[in-house]
Coordinates of N, CA, C and O in Angstrom, one line a residue:
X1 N -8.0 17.1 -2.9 CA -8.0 15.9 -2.1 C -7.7 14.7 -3.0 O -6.9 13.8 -2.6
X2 N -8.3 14.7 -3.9 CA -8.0 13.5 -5.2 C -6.7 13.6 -5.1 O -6.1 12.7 -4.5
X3 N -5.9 14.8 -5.5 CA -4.1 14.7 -6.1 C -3.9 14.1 -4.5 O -3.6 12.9 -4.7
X4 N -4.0 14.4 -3.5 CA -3.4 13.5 -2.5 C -3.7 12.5 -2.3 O -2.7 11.9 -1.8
X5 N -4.6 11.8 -2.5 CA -4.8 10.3 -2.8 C -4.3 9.6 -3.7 O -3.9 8.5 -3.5
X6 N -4.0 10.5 -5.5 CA -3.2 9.9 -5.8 C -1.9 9.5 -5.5 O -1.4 8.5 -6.0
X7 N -1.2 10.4 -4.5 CA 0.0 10.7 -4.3 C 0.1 9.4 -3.3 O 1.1 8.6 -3.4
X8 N -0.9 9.2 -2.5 CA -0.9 8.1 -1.4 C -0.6 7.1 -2.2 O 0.4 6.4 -1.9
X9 N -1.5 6.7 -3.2 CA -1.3 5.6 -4.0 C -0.1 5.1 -4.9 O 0.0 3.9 -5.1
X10 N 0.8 6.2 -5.5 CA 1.5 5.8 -6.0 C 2.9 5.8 -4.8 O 3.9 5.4 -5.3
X11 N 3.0 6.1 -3.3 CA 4.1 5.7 -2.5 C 3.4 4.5 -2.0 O 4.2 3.6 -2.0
X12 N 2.4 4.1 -1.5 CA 2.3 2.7 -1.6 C 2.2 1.5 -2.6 O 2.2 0.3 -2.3
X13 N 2.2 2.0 -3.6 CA 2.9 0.6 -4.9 C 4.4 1.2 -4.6 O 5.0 0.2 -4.3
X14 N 5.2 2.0 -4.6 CA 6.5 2.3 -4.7 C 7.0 1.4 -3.3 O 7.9 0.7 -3.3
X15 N 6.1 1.6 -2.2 CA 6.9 0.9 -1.1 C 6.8 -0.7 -1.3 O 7.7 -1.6 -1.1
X16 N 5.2 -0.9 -2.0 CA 5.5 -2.5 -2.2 C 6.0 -3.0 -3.2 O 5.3 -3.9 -3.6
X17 N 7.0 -2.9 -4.1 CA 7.6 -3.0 -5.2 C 8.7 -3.0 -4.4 O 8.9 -4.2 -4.0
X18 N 9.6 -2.0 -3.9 CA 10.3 -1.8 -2.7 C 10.5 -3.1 -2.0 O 11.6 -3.7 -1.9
X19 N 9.5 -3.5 -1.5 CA 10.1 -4.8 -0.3 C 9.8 -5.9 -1.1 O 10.0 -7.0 -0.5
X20 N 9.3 -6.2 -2.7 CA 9.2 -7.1 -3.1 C 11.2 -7.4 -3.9 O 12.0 -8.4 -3.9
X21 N 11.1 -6.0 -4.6 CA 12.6 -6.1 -5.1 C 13.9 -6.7 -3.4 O 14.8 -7.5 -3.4
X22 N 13.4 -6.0 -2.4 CA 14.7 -6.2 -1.6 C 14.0 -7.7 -0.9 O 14.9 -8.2 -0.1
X23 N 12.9 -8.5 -0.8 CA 13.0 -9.7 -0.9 C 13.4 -11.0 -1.9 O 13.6 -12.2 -1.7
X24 N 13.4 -10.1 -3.2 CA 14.1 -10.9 -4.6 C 15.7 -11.4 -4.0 O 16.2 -12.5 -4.0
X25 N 16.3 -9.9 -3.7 CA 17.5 -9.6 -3.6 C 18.3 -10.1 -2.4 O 19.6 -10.0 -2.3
X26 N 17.3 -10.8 -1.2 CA 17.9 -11.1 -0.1 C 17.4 -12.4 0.4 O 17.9 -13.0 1.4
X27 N 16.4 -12.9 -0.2 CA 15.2 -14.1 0.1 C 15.1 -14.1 1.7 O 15.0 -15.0 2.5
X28 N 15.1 -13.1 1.9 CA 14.7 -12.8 3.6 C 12.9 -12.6 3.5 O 12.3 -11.9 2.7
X29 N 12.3 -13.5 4.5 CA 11.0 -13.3 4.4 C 10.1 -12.2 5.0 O 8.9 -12.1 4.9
X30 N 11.2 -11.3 5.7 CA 10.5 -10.3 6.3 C 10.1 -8.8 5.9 O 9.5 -7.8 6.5
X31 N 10.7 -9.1 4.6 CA 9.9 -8.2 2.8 C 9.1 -8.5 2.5 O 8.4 -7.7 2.0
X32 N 8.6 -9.7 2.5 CA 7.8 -10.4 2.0 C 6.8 -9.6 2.9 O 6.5 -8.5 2.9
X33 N 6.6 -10.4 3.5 CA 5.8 -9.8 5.5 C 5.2 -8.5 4.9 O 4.1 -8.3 4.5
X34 N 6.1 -7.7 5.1 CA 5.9 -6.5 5.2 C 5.1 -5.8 3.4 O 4.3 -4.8 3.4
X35 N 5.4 -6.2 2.6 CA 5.1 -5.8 1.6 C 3.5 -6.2 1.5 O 2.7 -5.4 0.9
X36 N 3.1 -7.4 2.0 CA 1.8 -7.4 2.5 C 0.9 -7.2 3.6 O -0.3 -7.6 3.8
X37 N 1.7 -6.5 4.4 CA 1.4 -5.8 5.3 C 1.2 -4.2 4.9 O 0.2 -3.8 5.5
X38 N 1.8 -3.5 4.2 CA 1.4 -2.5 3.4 C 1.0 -3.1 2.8 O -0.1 -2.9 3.4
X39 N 0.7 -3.8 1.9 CA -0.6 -3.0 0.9 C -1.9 -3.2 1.1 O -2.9 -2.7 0.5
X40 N -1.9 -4.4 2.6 CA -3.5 -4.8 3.1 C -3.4 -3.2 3.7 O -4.2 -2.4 3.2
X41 N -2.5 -2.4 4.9 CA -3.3 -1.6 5.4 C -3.7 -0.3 4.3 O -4.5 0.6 4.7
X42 N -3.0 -0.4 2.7 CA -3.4 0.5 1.8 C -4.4 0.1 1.5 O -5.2 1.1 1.4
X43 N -4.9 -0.7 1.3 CA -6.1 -1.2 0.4 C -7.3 -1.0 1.8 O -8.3 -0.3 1.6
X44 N -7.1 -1.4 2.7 CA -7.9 -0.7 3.6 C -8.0 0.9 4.1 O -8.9 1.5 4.8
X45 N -7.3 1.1 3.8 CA -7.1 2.9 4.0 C -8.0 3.7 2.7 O -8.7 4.7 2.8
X46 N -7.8 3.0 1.5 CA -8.5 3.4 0.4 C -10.4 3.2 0.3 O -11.4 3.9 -0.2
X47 N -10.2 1.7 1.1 CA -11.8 1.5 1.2 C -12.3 1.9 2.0 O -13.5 1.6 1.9
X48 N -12.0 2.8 3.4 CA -12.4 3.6 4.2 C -12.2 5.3 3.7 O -12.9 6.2 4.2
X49 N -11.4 5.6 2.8 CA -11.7 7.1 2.1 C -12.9 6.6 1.1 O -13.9 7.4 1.1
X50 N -12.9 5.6 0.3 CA -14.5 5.7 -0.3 C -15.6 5.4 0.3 O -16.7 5.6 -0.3
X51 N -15.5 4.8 1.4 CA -17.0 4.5 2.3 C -17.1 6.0 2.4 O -18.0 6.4 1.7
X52 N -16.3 7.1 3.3 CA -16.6 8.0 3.6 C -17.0 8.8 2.7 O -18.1 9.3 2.9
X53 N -16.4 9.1 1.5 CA -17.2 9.4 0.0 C -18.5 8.9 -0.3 O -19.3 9.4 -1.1
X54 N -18.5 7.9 0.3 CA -20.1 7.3 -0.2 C -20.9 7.6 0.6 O -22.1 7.7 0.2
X55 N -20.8 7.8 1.8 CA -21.3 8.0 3.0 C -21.8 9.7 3.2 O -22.9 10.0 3.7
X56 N -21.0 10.5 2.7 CA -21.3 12.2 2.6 C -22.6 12.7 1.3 O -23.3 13.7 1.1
X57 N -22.5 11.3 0.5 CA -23.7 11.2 -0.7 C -24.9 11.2 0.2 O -24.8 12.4 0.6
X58 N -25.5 10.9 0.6 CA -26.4 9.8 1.4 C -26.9 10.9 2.0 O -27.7 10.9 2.8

């Protein structure tokens, strides 16, 4: 389960790197948008796999 989380983790920095480079490259702001749009719903997706980790403790 871990290797797959890692795996999750490293295609969402790849995708936001991704829309950060092709907002460098085009000053279109809807890279932008979106590159923080992924990484809030990663960063939320992460802190609901560790609630649930924390939660199976208990």
């Amino acid at each position: 389960m871990m290797i797959a989380l890692r795996l999750a983790v490293v295609a969402l920095a790849i995708a936001v790197v991704w829309f950060v480079v092709r907002f460098l490259a085009t000053r279109e702001r809807r890279y932008l948008r979106l590159a923080g749009r992924t990484l809030a719903i990663g960063l939320a997706a992460v802190l609901l796999f560790f609630a649930v980790l924390i939660a199976e403790r208990l």
